[in-house]
Amino acid sequence: MSKRDEKLKVTPPPETSAGIHAVTNALRHLYGKMGPIRATRGMLRLNQKGGIDCQSCAWPDPEHRTINEFCENGAKALADEATKQRIGREFFAGHSVEELAAQSDFWLNSQGRLTEPMVLREGGTHYEPIAWEDAISLIAGKLNSLASPDEAVFYTSGRTSNEAAFLYQLFVRQFGTNNLPDCSNMCHESTSVALAESIGLGKATIRLEDFERTDLVIVIGQNPGTNAPRMLASLAAAKKAGAKMIAINPLPEVGLTSFVDPNPQHGNPLSVLGLRPSKLADLHLPVRIGGDMAVLKGLMKIMFERERAEPGSVFDRDFISQNTAGYAELEAELDATEWAAILEGSGLTRGEIEEAAEMIIAARSFITCWAMGVTQHTAAVATIQDIVNLHLLRGAIGRPGAGLCPVRGHSNVQGDRTMGIWEKMTPVFRENLEREFAFRTPELDGLNTVESIAAMLDGRAKVFFAMGGNFVAASPDTAAVSAALQNCDLTVQVITKLNRTAITPGKVSLILPCLGRSEIDGEQFVSTESTMLNVQMSKGIFEPASEHLRSEVWIVCGLAAATLGARSDVDWHAFAADYDKIRDAIERVVPGFENYNERVRVPGGFYLPNPPREGVFPTQAGKALFKAAPLEYAKVPAGRMLMTTIRSHDQFNTTIYGLDDRYRGIDGGRRVVFMHPDDMAELGLAGGDRVDVTSYWADGERHIRGFEAVPYKIPRGCTAAYFPEANPLIPLGSVARRSFTPTSKCVVVSVAASEE
Ligand SMILES: Nc1nc2c(c(=O)[nH]1)N[C@H]1C(S)=C(S)[C@@H](COP(=O)(O)OP(=O)(O)OC[C@H]3O[C@@H](n4cnc5c(=O)[nH]c(N)nc54)[C@H](O)[C@@H]3O)O[C@H]1N2
Ligand SMILES: Nc1nc2c(c(=O)[nH]1)N[C@H]1C(S)=C(S)[C@@H](COP(=O)(O)OP(=O)(O)OC[C@H]3O[C@@H](n4cnc5c(=O)[nH]c(N)nc54)[C@H](O)[C@@H]3O)O[C@H]1N2
Ligand SMILES: [Mo]
């Protein structure tokens, strides 16, 4: 992973996002990797009703779709999957695992699609081909030889379809464990925990159309220009309808500032020529890393002061008395919060926070969107509950143009959770699953992602099976997670592209290549859930990259039948042959899926029930709860700084499409550390200098070396580096309270001239 980026070029970031560059870049990736005919076919089916659900993000599709309902990053994701490049047995015969381990993530991914099952035998140096049947019986044999089912861990990434996810969790629970960690544990788990407790549902309360009915959108800890580009069209639509926008982010992300719609059919035919950029954020609050809770408390403190001076002028008294509990506790907590702490924690002036508070008070309705900038902190759950508190004070949930919008990442991460991919189970899910399949589910909660790593490290877990994803590169503490996997007896990756996890093997390791979402799966189709609870079908259009690929559903069914044998009554082969049967079973287990097979075939699909959107809060108390937690922010010892880890415009999580980050002026390299120029001067650093970064935790220091310092508009004392290159710095033990999400957005570090 540690190649130097000799060709790195740094220029000032552009002033506007998307526009013509987005179109040309999309076409370069599509035509370059797929060829013109395939690329055109793919583009025309992406995010169309009955077409392929885009792999790149979980943003929903508009009701009235234009012909090219995709974005630059969707195009890159499609091109990456539908590439014409292939790697088969010759590739693995020619490259030892050790040799592959020395290559960069970018190189690994660009080799092409995996084409046949491969095995690395004990003591082996190279992966060799293995027949599907043999691979499956190898895994089944190992699983059945374990002293306890809890010695196996079954990870899921968020691209897995509803159908595959449902069967996968069923298999794992019939096998006898709840060890179902998933990428969500590292992603929006803090959101799920916070919202479930506060409003009774861990998901968004708005739909796309609310953006056109709102007076204000707050985007906090999210970079939609890169990570949910189609959201920019919704933000632009909100602005066009007269809404204001506030961005709360340490970085002045261009996607939050200005946008040129690359799709002329969205109603602005001149915009693609760069003539009419839409201004987005009216106010940018350059919050200090980890200072969001301070900002939210500041906003609410101002609102309480105004409300007391003129009762009823700011708060929605009727909503509060009818629908909520805990108001007095929140008021007391805010009274006890000092302005000095709010200003220190947020790094903002009181004037800046007041300006934002005025905008919220002036708005009849508002939407708050958030993502990883909020969820990956020690106090993430409490911070998200302060977002809810802010909305409850104004009665801004469950009416048009108002509500909560956590923006989920992976295209079906939300659906996977709905299907039961979780190391826990709700009582309703448990009861329904047991009734439908007549078996006893394992009683104890399973291991989440961070706990799984610890269990593999100390030998409690011996088998690691991954349904997608790239566990080693995505998890915190790269050294620890590598050691954890290498400590396993067996590691298995069901994946589409070669990645670092596949070359960080246990004693025996398998690569099981599967169909991607863009590929034809016989007569079958699958379905996914967007971040706004819309369930839709997705049907592949391309011939599979190889005749040896199998669907995720086929792999799960084969493995379940081989492992469970007579212990399971489930007709796994029938499920694999007809996905309608899986959907019928889902309908009987998961509430909200009535007439699944019928409704999923309706163009545009259907919406799952969303009680908070209707003003109903299914918490135990039957009300939305104000949650009062004391203010927290990162305290940094002298000489240290805070580091956050971010995505570039040229990656999808650990899949690196290219080495540029156009929106931040970075070209040709990823091993960079963004710093405030004054901090650099204080440390005697100039732009382009090589630096080492050290992180500090109770169990010792961690390092990354030979990165390049880049002067950037970031608050003093704050630094940023790219995920996954900076993951070696994130201590395994540093997690958000109650959600166990690694604190990838807030690590205490020091930066010094490189010793390399
Ligand atoms: N093209 C592309 N699309 C993607 C992905 C991808 O990698 N590439 N990943 C997908 C996935 S799984 C996810 S979860 C989403 C992620 O989408 P995002 O959450 O937008 O992704 P990140 O780059 O992690 O950055 C979050 C933003 O938080 C800001 N930030 C960092 N620290 C703080 C802080 O302390 N406070 C505040 N307020 N802001 C902070 C950063 O400056 C950055 O703008 O995107 C999804 N979509
Ligand atoms: N430092 C730091 N670490 C982070 C984050 C951060 O912001 N900072 N973000 C976290 C977040 S939000 C997330 S979601 C995780 C992501 O963690 P993961 O979901 O584990 O990682 P990805 O990079 O999305 O997984 C990519 C791999 O999935 C496989 N794949 C692609 N498509 C398919 C498919 O259709 N089926 C199957 N079976 N496999 C497929 C490919 O082989 C590819 O190599 O990372 C987390 N880690
Ligand atoms: Mo994510």
Short mmCIF file of N, CA and C in Angstrom, two decimals, residues 142-282:
data_model
loop_
_atom_site.label_atom_id
_atom_site.label_comp_id
_atom_site.label_asym_id
_atom_site.label_seq_id
_atom_site.Cartn_x
_atom_site.Cartn_y
_atom_site.Cartn_z
N LYS A 142 -15.52 -27.17 7.12
CA LYS A 142 -14.85 -26.38 8.16
C LYS A 142 -15.86 -25.85 9.17
N LEU A 143 -16.99 -25.33 8.66
CA LEU A 143 -18.00 -24.78 9.58
C LEU A 143 -18.50 -25.87 10.53
N ASN A 144 -18.73 -27.05 9.97
CA ASN A 144 -19.28 -28.13 10.81
C ASN A 144 -18.26 -28.72 11.77
N SER A 145 -16.98 -28.39 11.57
CA SER A 145 -15.97 -28.92 12.49
C SER A 145 -15.70 -27.97 13.66
N LEU A 146 -16.31 -26.80 13.65
CA LEU A 146 -16.05 -25.83 14.72
C LEU A 146 -16.65 -26.32 16.04
N ALA A 147 -16.00 -25.92 17.14
CA ALA A 147 -16.50 -26.32 18.45
C ALA A 147 -17.85 -25.67 18.73
N SER A 148 -18.05 -24.46 18.16
CA SER A 148 -19.33 -23.75 18.35
C SER A 148 -19.58 -22.90 17.11
N PRO A 149 -20.86 -22.74 16.70
CA PRO A 149 -21.15 -21.88 15.56
C PRO A 149 -20.65 -20.45 15.78
N ASP A 150 -20.52 -20.05 17.04
CA ASP A 150 -20.06 -18.69 17.33
C ASP A 150 -18.58 -18.48 16.98
N GLU A 151 -17.90 -19.55 16.57
CA GLU A 151 -16.51 -19.38 16.11
C GLU A 151 -16.43 -18.91 14.66
N ALA A 152 -17.59 -18.73 14.02
CA ALA A 152 -17.59 -18.21 12.66
C ALA A 152 -18.22 -16.82 12.64
N VAL A 153 -17.70 -15.97 11.74
CA VAL A 153 -18.18 -14.60 11.60
C VAL A 153 -18.63 -14.42 10.15
N PHE A 154 -19.82 -13.85 9.94
CA PHE A 154 -20.38 -13.69 8.60
C PHE A 154 -20.63 -12.21 8.32
N TYR A 155 -19.71 -11.59 7.60
CA TYR A 155 -19.79 -10.15 7.31
C TYR A 155 -20.64 -9.90 6.06
N THR A 156 -21.27 -8.73 6.01
CA THR A 156 -21.99 -8.31 4.79
C THR A 156 -21.64 -6.88 4.45
N SER A 157 -21.39 -6.61 3.18
CA SER A 157 -21.25 -5.23 2.71
C SER A 157 -22.63 -4.81 2.22
N GLY A 158 -22.78 -3.58 1.79
CA GLY A 158 -24.13 -3.07 1.54
C GLY A 158 -24.63 -3.14 0.11
N ARG A 159 -24.00 -3.98 -0.74
CA ARG A 159 -24.51 -4.09 -2.10
C ARG A 159 -25.40 -5.29 -2.29
N THR A 160 -25.41 -6.15 -1.29
CA THR A 160 -26.18 -7.40 -1.37
C THR A 160 -27.67 -7.09 -1.47
N SER A 161 -28.36 -7.80 -2.36
CA SER A 161 -29.78 -7.54 -2.60
C SER A 161 -30.61 -7.98 -1.39
N ASN A 162 -31.86 -7.53 -1.33
CA ASN A 162 -32.77 -7.98 -0.27
C ASN A 162 -32.86 -9.50 -0.25
N GLU A 163 -33.01 -10.09 -1.44
CA GLU A 163 -33.26 -11.53 -1.54
C GLU A 163 -32.05 -12.31 -0.99
N ALA A 164 -30.84 -11.93 -1.43
CA ALA A 164 -29.64 -12.63 -0.97
C ALA A 164 -29.43 -12.41 0.53
N ALA A 165 -29.65 -11.17 0.98
CA ALA A 165 -29.43 -10.84 2.39
C ALA A 165 -30.36 -11.64 3.30
N PHE A 166 -31.61 -11.74 2.88
CA PHE A 166 -32.59 -12.45 3.71
C PHE A 166 -32.18 -13.91 3.88
N LEU A 167 -31.81 -14.56 2.77
CA LEU A 167 -31.41 -15.98 2.85
C LEU A 167 -30.11 -16.16 3.63
N TYR A 168 -29.21 -15.20 3.47
CA TYR A 168 -27.90 -15.27 4.14
C TYR A 168 -28.09 -15.25 5.66
N GLN A 169 -28.89 -14.30 6.16
CA GLN A 169 -29.09 -14.26 7.61
C GLN A 169 -29.85 -15.49 8.10
N LEU A 170 -30.75 -16.01 7.25
CA LEU A 170 -31.48 -17.22 7.64
C LEU A 170 -30.51 -18.40 7.79
N PHE A 171 -29.61 -18.53 6.79
CA PHE A 171 -28.59 -19.59 6.85
C PHE A 171 -27.75 -19.45 8.12
N VAL A 172 -27.26 -18.24 8.37
CA VAL A 172 -26.35 -18.03 9.51
C VAL A 172 -27.06 -18.36 10.82
N ARG A 173 -28.33 -17.96 10.92
CA ARG A 173 -29.06 -18.21 12.18
C ARG A 173 -29.44 -19.68 12.31
N GLN A 174 -29.73 -20.34 11.19
CA GLN A 174 -29.98 -21.78 11.30
C GLN A 174 -28.69 -22.52 11.62
N PHE A 175 -27.58 -22.00 11.13
CA PHE A 175 -26.28 -22.59 11.48
C PHE A 175 -26.04 -22.44 12.98
N GLY A 176 -26.54 -21.34 13.56
CA GLY A 176 -26.51 -21.26 15.02
C GLY A 176 -25.81 -20.06 15.63
N THR A 177 -25.63 -18.99 14.85
CA THR A 177 -24.98 -17.82 15.45
C THR A 177 -25.65 -16.54 14.95
N ASN A 178 -25.49 -15.47 15.75
CA ASN A 178 -25.91 -14.13 15.32
C ASN A 178 -24.70 -13.28 14.93
N ASN A 179 -23.57 -13.93 14.67
CA ASN A 179 -22.37 -13.17 14.29
C ASN A 179 -22.50 -12.63 12.87
N LEU A 180 -23.30 -11.56 12.74
CA LEU A 180 -23.57 -10.95 11.44
C LEU A 180 -23.14 -9.48 11.42
N PRO A 181 -21.82 -9.23 11.54
CA PRO A 181 -21.37 -7.84 11.46
C PRO A 181 -21.58 -7.34 10.03
N ASP A 182 -21.72 -6.05 9.85
CA ASP A 182 -21.87 -5.52 8.49
C ASP A 182 -21.22 -4.15 8.37
N CYS A 183 -21.17 -3.66 7.14
CA CYS A 183 -20.52 -2.36 6.92
C CYS A 183 -21.27 -1.27 7.67
N SER A 184 -22.55 -1.49 7.91
CA SER A 184 -23.35 -0.51 8.65
C SER A 184 -22.76 -0.24 10.04
N ASN A 185 -22.14 -1.26 10.63
CA ASN A 185 -21.50 -1.07 11.93
C ASN A 185 -20.45 0.05 11.87
N MET A 186 -19.87 0.25 10.65
CA MET A 186 -18.83 1.27 10.51
C MET A 186 -19.38 2.55 9.90
N CYS A 187 -20.68 2.57 9.65
CA CYS A 187 -21.26 3.60 8.78
C CYS A 187 -22.35 4.37 9.54
N HIS A 188 -23.63 3.98 9.32
CA HIS A 188 -24.74 4.72 9.95
C HIS A 188 -25.29 4.03 11.20
N GLU A 189 -24.50 3.13 11.83
CA GLU A 189 -25.02 2.47 13.04
C GLU A 189 -25.41 3.50 14.10
N SER A 190 -24.63 4.57 14.21
CA SER A 190 -24.95 5.59 15.22
C SER A 190 -26.32 6.19 14.94
N THR A 191 -26.63 6.34 13.64
CA THR A 191 -27.94 6.87 13.25
C THR A 191 -29.04 5.89 13.65
N SER A 192 -28.81 4.61 13.35
CA SER A 192 -29.84 3.62 13.65
C SER A 192 -30.13 3.58 15.15
N VAL A 193 -29.08 3.62 15.96
CA VAL A 193 -29.26 3.57 17.42
C VAL A 193 -29.99 4.83 17.90
N ALA A 194 -29.51 5.99 17.44
CA ALA A 194 -30.07 7.26 17.92
C ALA A 194 -31.53 7.41 17.52
N LEU A 195 -31.83 7.16 16.25
CA LEU A 195 -33.20 7.40 15.77
C LEU A 195 -34.18 6.38 16.34
N ALA A 196 -33.76 5.12 16.44
CA ALA A 196 -34.66 4.11 16.98
C ALA A 196 -35.11 4.53 18.38
N GLU A 197 -34.16 5.04 19.16
CA GLU A 197 -34.49 5.44 20.52
C GLU A 197 -35.34 6.72 20.56
N SER A 198 -34.99 7.69 19.72
CA SER A 198 -35.66 8.99 19.80
C SER A 198 -37.03 9.01 19.11
N ILE A 199 -37.12 8.37 17.91
CA ILE A 199 -38.39 8.49 17.18
C ILE A 199 -39.02 7.13 16.84
N GLY A 200 -38.34 6.04 17.22
CA GLY A 200 -38.94 4.72 17.02
C GLY A 200 -38.69 4.10 15.67
N LEU A 201 -37.90 4.78 14.80
CA LEU A 201 -37.55 4.21 13.50
C LEU A 201 -36.16 4.73 13.13
N GLY A 202 -35.25 3.82 12.76
CA GLY A 202 -33.87 4.23 12.51
C GLY A 202 -33.60 4.72 11.10
N LYS A 203 -34.57 5.31 10.46
CA LYS A 203 -34.42 5.69 9.04
C LYS A 203 -34.91 7.12 8.80
N ALA A 204 -34.77 7.56 7.55
CA ALA A 204 -35.20 8.91 7.17
C ALA A 204 -36.70 9.08 7.35
N THR A 205 -37.13 10.31 7.61
CA THR A 205 -38.58 10.57 7.71
C THR A 205 -39.10 11.38 6.52
N ILE A 206 -38.23 11.65 5.55
CA ILE A 206 -38.69 12.46 4.41
C ILE A 206 -38.67 11.66 3.12
N ARG A 207 -39.27 12.23 2.09
CA ARG A 207 -39.15 11.71 0.73
C ARG A 207 -38.60 12.81 -0.16
N LEU A 208 -38.20 12.39 -1.35
CA LEU A 208 -37.57 13.31 -2.28
C LEU A 208 -38.38 14.59 -2.47
N GLU A 209 -39.70 14.45 -2.58
CA GLU A 209 -40.53 15.62 -2.90
C GLU A 209 -40.49 16.67 -1.79
N ASP A 210 -40.08 16.26 -0.58
CA ASP A 210 -40.02 17.24 0.51
C ASP A 210 -38.99 18.34 0.24
N PHE A 211 -37.98 18.04 -0.59
CA PHE A 211 -36.98 19.06 -0.89
C PHE A 211 -37.59 20.26 -1.61
N GLU A 212 -38.65 20.01 -2.36
CA GLU A 212 -39.26 21.13 -3.09
C GLU A 212 -40.27 21.87 -2.23
N ARG A 213 -40.50 21.37 -1.01
CA ARG A 213 -41.51 22.00 -0.15
C ARG A 213 -40.88 22.59 1.10
N THR A 214 -39.56 22.61 1.15
CA THR A 214 -38.93 23.03 2.39
C THR A 214 -38.42 24.46 2.31
N ASP A 215 -38.23 25.08 3.46
CA ASP A 215 -37.68 26.44 3.50
C ASP A 215 -36.18 26.43 3.76
N LEU A 216 -35.67 25.30 4.26
CA LEU A 216 -34.26 25.29 4.66
C LEU A 216 -33.74 23.86 4.65
N VAL A 217 -32.54 23.68 4.10
CA VAL A 217 -31.89 22.38 4.19
C VAL A 217 -30.57 22.58 4.95
N ILE A 218 -30.37 21.78 5.98
CA ILE A 218 -29.08 21.79 6.69
C ILE A 218 -28.35 20.52 6.28
N VAL A 219 -27.12 20.68 5.79
CA VAL A 219 -26.32 19.50 5.43
C VAL A 219 -25.13 19.47 6.38
N ILE A 220 -25.07 18.44 7.18
CA ILE A 220 -24.07 18.42 8.25
C ILE A 220 -23.25 17.13 8.16
N GLY A 221 -21.92 17.30 8.02
CA GLY A 221 -21.04 16.13 7.97
C GLY A 221 -21.30 15.24 6.78
N GLN A 222 -21.54 15.85 5.64
CA GLN A 222 -21.79 15.06 4.44
C GLN A 222 -21.23 15.80 3.22
N ASN A 223 -20.75 15.04 2.26
CA ASN A 223 -20.18 15.63 1.05
C ASN A 223 -20.93 15.10 -0.18
N PRO A 224 -22.14 15.62 -0.41
CA PRO A 224 -22.99 15.04 -1.46
C PRO A 224 -22.37 15.17 -2.86
N GLY A 225 -21.59 16.19 -3.11
CA GLY A 225 -21.03 16.39 -4.45
C GLY A 225 -20.25 15.17 -4.91
N THR A 226 -19.61 14.50 -3.97
CA THR A 226 -18.83 13.32 -4.29
C THR A 226 -19.59 12.03 -3.98
N ASN A 227 -20.30 12.00 -2.87
CA ASN A 227 -20.81 10.72 -2.38
C ASN A 227 -22.29 10.44 -2.63
N ALA A 228 -23.03 11.46 -3.01
CA ALA A 228 -24.43 11.25 -3.40
C ALA A 228 -24.77 12.33 -4.42
N PRO A 229 -24.04 12.33 -5.56
CA PRO A 229 -24.16 13.47 -6.49
C PRO A 229 -25.58 13.77 -6.95
N ARG A 230 -26.44 12.73 -7.02
CA ARG A 230 -27.80 13.02 -7.47
C ARG A 230 -28.57 13.84 -6.44
N MET A 231 -28.06 13.86 -5.19
CA MET A 231 -28.68 14.71 -4.16
C MET A 231 -28.51 16.19 -4.52
N LEU A 232 -27.46 16.53 -5.29
CA LEU A 232 -27.26 17.94 -5.65
C LEU A 232 -28.45 18.46 -6.45
N ALA A 233 -29.05 17.58 -7.26
CA ALA A 233 -30.22 18.01 -8.04
C ALA A 233 -31.37 18.34 -7.10
N SER A 234 -31.52 17.57 -6.00
CA SER A 234 -32.57 17.87 -5.02
C SER A 234 -32.26 19.17 -4.29
N LEU A 235 -30.98 19.37 -3.96
CA LEU A 235 -30.61 20.61 -3.27
C LEU A 235 -30.87 21.81 -4.20
N ALA A 236 -30.51 21.64 -5.48
CA ALA A 236 -30.72 22.73 -6.44
C ALA A 236 -32.22 22.99 -6.59
N ALA A 237 -33.02 21.92 -6.59
CA ALA A 237 -34.48 22.10 -6.73
C ALA A 237 -35.03 22.84 -5.51
N ALA A 238 -34.51 22.50 -4.33
CA ALA A 238 -34.95 23.19 -3.11
C ALA A 238 -34.62 24.68 -3.21
N LYS A 239 -33.39 24.96 -3.66
CA LYS A 239 -32.97 26.35 -3.77
C LYS A 239 -33.83 27.10 -4.78
N LYS A 240 -34.12 26.43 -5.89
CA LYS A 240 -34.92 27.05 -6.95
C LYS A 240 -36.32 27.40 -6.42
N ALA A 241 -36.82 26.55 -5.51
CA ALA A 241 -38.15 26.80 -4.95
C ALA A 241 -38.07 27.79 -3.78
N GLY A 242 -36.90 28.37 -3.55
CA GLY A 242 -36.79 29.44 -2.56
C GLY A 242 -36.19 29.06 -1.23
N ALA A 243 -35.74 27.82 -1.09
CA ALA A 243 -35.18 27.40 0.21
C ALA A 243 -33.79 27.99 0.44
N LYS A 244 -33.42 28.06 1.69
CA LYS A 244 -32.04 28.43 2.05
C LYS A 244 -31.30 27.15 2.39
N MET A 245 -29.97 27.27 2.49
CA MET A 245 -29.19 26.08 2.83
C MET A 245 -28.02 26.45 3.73
N ILE A 246 -27.81 25.60 4.74
CA ILE A 246 -26.66 25.76 5.65
C ILE A 246 -25.79 24.52 5.52
N ALA A 247 -24.48 24.71 5.37
CA ALA A 247 -23.55 23.57 5.35
C ALA A 247 -22.69 23.63 6.60
N ILE A 248 -22.65 22.53 7.34
CA ILE A 248 -21.81 22.47 8.54
C ILE A 248 -20.73 21.43 8.28
N ASN A 249 -19.51 21.89 8.06
CA ASN A 249 -18.45 20.99 7.60
C ASN A 249 -17.11 21.69 7.80
N PRO A 250 -16.11 20.98 8.32
CA PRO A 250 -14.80 21.61 8.47
C PRO A 250 -14.24 22.08 7.12
N LEU A 251 -14.61 21.38 6.05
CA LEU A 251 -14.08 21.70 4.73
C LEU A 251 -15.13 22.46 3.90
N PRO A 252 -14.67 23.40 3.08
CA PRO A 252 -15.61 24.11 2.20
C PRO A 252 -15.84 23.28 0.95
N GLU A 253 -16.52 22.15 1.06
CA GLU A 253 -16.67 21.23 -0.08
C GLU A 253 -17.38 21.94 -1.24
N VAL A 254 -16.82 21.86 -2.46
CA VAL A 254 -17.45 22.60 -3.56
C VAL A 254 -18.85 22.10 -3.87
N GLY A 255 -19.10 20.81 -3.65
CA GLY A 255 -20.43 20.27 -3.92
C GLY A 255 -21.49 20.89 -3.01
N LEU A 256 -21.04 21.51 -1.92
CA LEU A 256 -22.01 22.15 -1.02
C LEU A 256 -22.19 23.62 -1.37
N THR A 257 -21.30 24.11 -2.22
CA THR A 257 -21.28 25.55 -2.47
C THR A 257 -21.99 25.91 -3.76
N SER A 258 -21.72 25.14 -4.81
CA SER A 258 -22.22 25.53 -6.12
C SER A 258 -22.33 24.31 -7.01
N PHE A 259 -23.32 24.30 -7.87
CA PHE A 259 -23.63 23.11 -8.65
C PHE A 259 -24.10 23.50 -10.04
N VAL A 260 -23.55 22.80 -11.05
CA VAL A 260 -24.08 22.96 -12.40
C VAL A 260 -24.68 21.62 -12.79
N ASP A 261 -25.97 21.57 -13.01
CA ASP A 261 -26.63 20.30 -13.30
C ASP A 261 -26.11 19.74 -14.62
N PRO A 262 -25.50 18.55 -14.57
CA PRO A 262 -24.96 17.99 -15.81
C PRO A 262 -26.06 17.40 -16.68
N ASN A 263 -27.28 17.36 -16.18
CA ASN A 263 -28.35 16.73 -16.93
C ASN A 263 -29.32 17.80 -17.43
N PRO A 264 -29.20 18.18 -18.71
CA PRO A 264 -30.02 19.27 -19.22
C PRO A 264 -31.51 18.99 -19.09
N GLN A 265 -31.87 17.68 -19.04
CA GLN A 265 -33.29 17.36 -18.96
C GLN A 265 -33.89 17.70 -17.60
N HIS A 266 -33.04 18.05 -16.64
CA HIS A 266 -33.58 18.47 -15.36
C HIS A 266 -34.07 19.92 -15.41
N GLY A 267 -34.16 20.48 -16.60
CA GLY A 267 -34.85 21.75 -16.72
C GLY A 267 -33.97 22.97 -16.82
N ASN A 268 -32.69 22.79 -16.95
CA ASN A 268 -31.82 23.95 -17.07
C ASN A 268 -30.87 23.71 -18.24
N PRO A 269 -31.38 23.85 -19.48
CA PRO A 269 -30.64 23.41 -20.65
C PRO A 269 -29.30 24.13 -20.84
N LEU A 270 -29.18 25.32 -20.29
CA LEU A 270 -27.91 26.02 -20.50
C LEU A 270 -26.87 25.64 -19.46
N SER A 271 -27.34 25.01 -18.38
CA SER A 271 -26.44 24.83 -17.26
C SER A 271 -25.25 23.94 -17.61
N VAL A 272 -25.49 22.97 -18.49
CA VAL A 272 -24.41 22.05 -18.80
C VAL A 272 -23.24 22.76 -19.49
N LEU A 273 -23.53 23.88 -20.09
CA LEU A 273 -22.44 24.64 -20.71
C LEU A 273 -21.71 25.50 -19.68
N GLY A 274 -22.10 25.33 -18.45
CA GLY A 274 -21.41 26.06 -17.40
C GLY A 274 -21.92 27.48 -17.27
N LEU A 275 -23.07 27.78 -17.86
CA LEU A 275 -23.52 29.16 -17.86
C LEU A 275 -24.26 29.54 -16.59
N ARG A 276 -24.94 28.58 -16.00
CA ARG A 276 -25.76 28.95 -14.85
C ARG A 276 -25.55 28.04 -13.66
N PRO A 277 -24.49 28.23 -12.94
CA PRO A 277 -24.33 27.41 -11.73
C PRO A 277 -25.38 27.80 -10.70
N SER A 278 -25.90 26.81 -9.96
CA SER A 278 -26.80 27.14 -8.85
C SER A 278 -25.95 27.32 -7.61
N LYS A 279 -26.18 28.43 -6.93
CA LYS A 279 -25.50 28.62 -5.65
C LYS A 279 -26.21 27.73 -4.64
N LEU A 280 -25.47 26.98 -3.85
CA LEU A 280 -26.11 26.10 -2.88
C LEU A 280 -26.08 26.74 -1.49
N ALA A 281 -25.08 26.41 -0.68
CA ALA A 281 -25.11 26.87 0.72
C ALA A 281 -25.13 28.39 0.83
N ASP A 282 -26.08 28.92 1.63
CA ASP A 282 -26.11 30.35 1.92
C ASP A 282 -25.19 30.66 3.08
#
